[in-house]
Amino acid sequence: MNTTIEDAIRAWIVSSSGLQNVIWGKQSGPRPASPYISIDIESVIAVGQGWLDTEILSPGSPGADVTYYGRGQRIAVVVIQVFAETALGTDGAAAILNDIISKARLPSIKNALSVAGIGIASFSPIKTLGEILNTVVFEPRATVDVRIHLKSEVSEVGTRIGTVEITGTTSNGVINTTVDAATDYEIAAESGSLVVTGTDATITVS
C-alpha cells in the first residue's frame, strides 16, 4: 500500500463524513478525542499470478536499456471504524458510516479514487458497537469493511543482448563469445551446427 492510495482513501472519508479527525490505526500516539474515525488495512490478496511487461528504452545506456514491470491485481479489505459522541441522529456512529458508503458513488469521489487506482467492490453490513470509557462514559462506535480493487506495480531496469560477436574457435565443444556489453558467455556446441537466437540477432555456428 503506497501513500497515494492511503491519501485517497483518507480524503474520501474526510469529505464524506465531515470529520477532519480521521487517522490510520495501529500507530503510536495518544488516542484522539471523539468524534473521530480510524482506518485499517485488514488484508491484501493477490488475484492470479500477475504478469511481466517490458519497455525498451530509447535511447538507452549500456546495462540499462530496458525496463521490466511486474504488474498484478489486488483485493484489499479496509476497515473503517467511527468513534462518536452519540448513537442517535445524523451525528451517530452508524449514520456517519452510512454517509461514507452512500457518497462513495458520487462522481467527484469515485473519480478521485479511480485516479489513485482504487475501485470499490463492496461494503459489509454496518455493525454498531460501544465501550465504556473510564467506567462511566459510553462511547458509541460503528464499523464497516470495504473491499477495494487495487493495481500493483514494481519495476527494475535491465539490459538485453542486441548483438553477439563470435571470437575464437570451439574447444572441447565450447564456444567462447563476447557481446557488445563486454560480457563473456559460454555456449555449449554440439556436433554439426549450432543456432543461437537472441532478441535482435540470430547466430549460426558451424
Short mmCIF file of N, CA and C in Angstrom, two decimals, residues 23 27-33 36:
data_model
loop_
_atom_site.label_atom_id
_atom_site.label_comp_id
_atom_site.label_asym_id
_atom_site.label_seq_id
_atom_site.Cartn_x
_atom_site.Cartn_y
_atom_site.Cartn_z
N ILE A 23 -7.81 9.15 11.18
CA ILE A 23 -6.45 8.65 11.35
C ILE A 23 -6.32 7.22 10.85
N GLN A 27 -1.01 2.88 15.09
CA GLN A 27 0.13 3.78 15.18
C GLN A 27 0.32 4.19 16.64
N SER A 28 1.54 4.54 16.96
CA SER A 28 1.81 5.01 18.32
C SER A 28 1.34 6.45 18.45
N GLY A 29 0.93 6.84 19.64
CA GLY A 29 0.45 8.19 19.88
C GLY A 29 -0.78 8.18 20.74
N PRO A 30 -1.18 9.34 21.22
CA PRO A 30 -2.36 9.41 22.09
C PRO A 30 -3.66 9.15 21.33
N ARG A 31 -4.65 8.71 22.05
CA ARG A 31 -5.97 8.46 21.47
C ARG A 31 -6.65 9.79 21.17
N PRO A 32 -7.18 9.98 19.95
CA PRO A 32 -7.86 11.24 19.65
C PRO A 32 -9.14 11.39 20.45
N ALA A 33 -9.59 12.62 20.58
CA ALA A 33 -10.88 12.88 21.22
C ALA A 33 -12.00 12.57 20.25
N TYR A 36 -14.10 10.71 16.11
CA TYR A 36 -13.02 10.51 15.15
C TYR A 36 -13.23 9.19 14.43
#
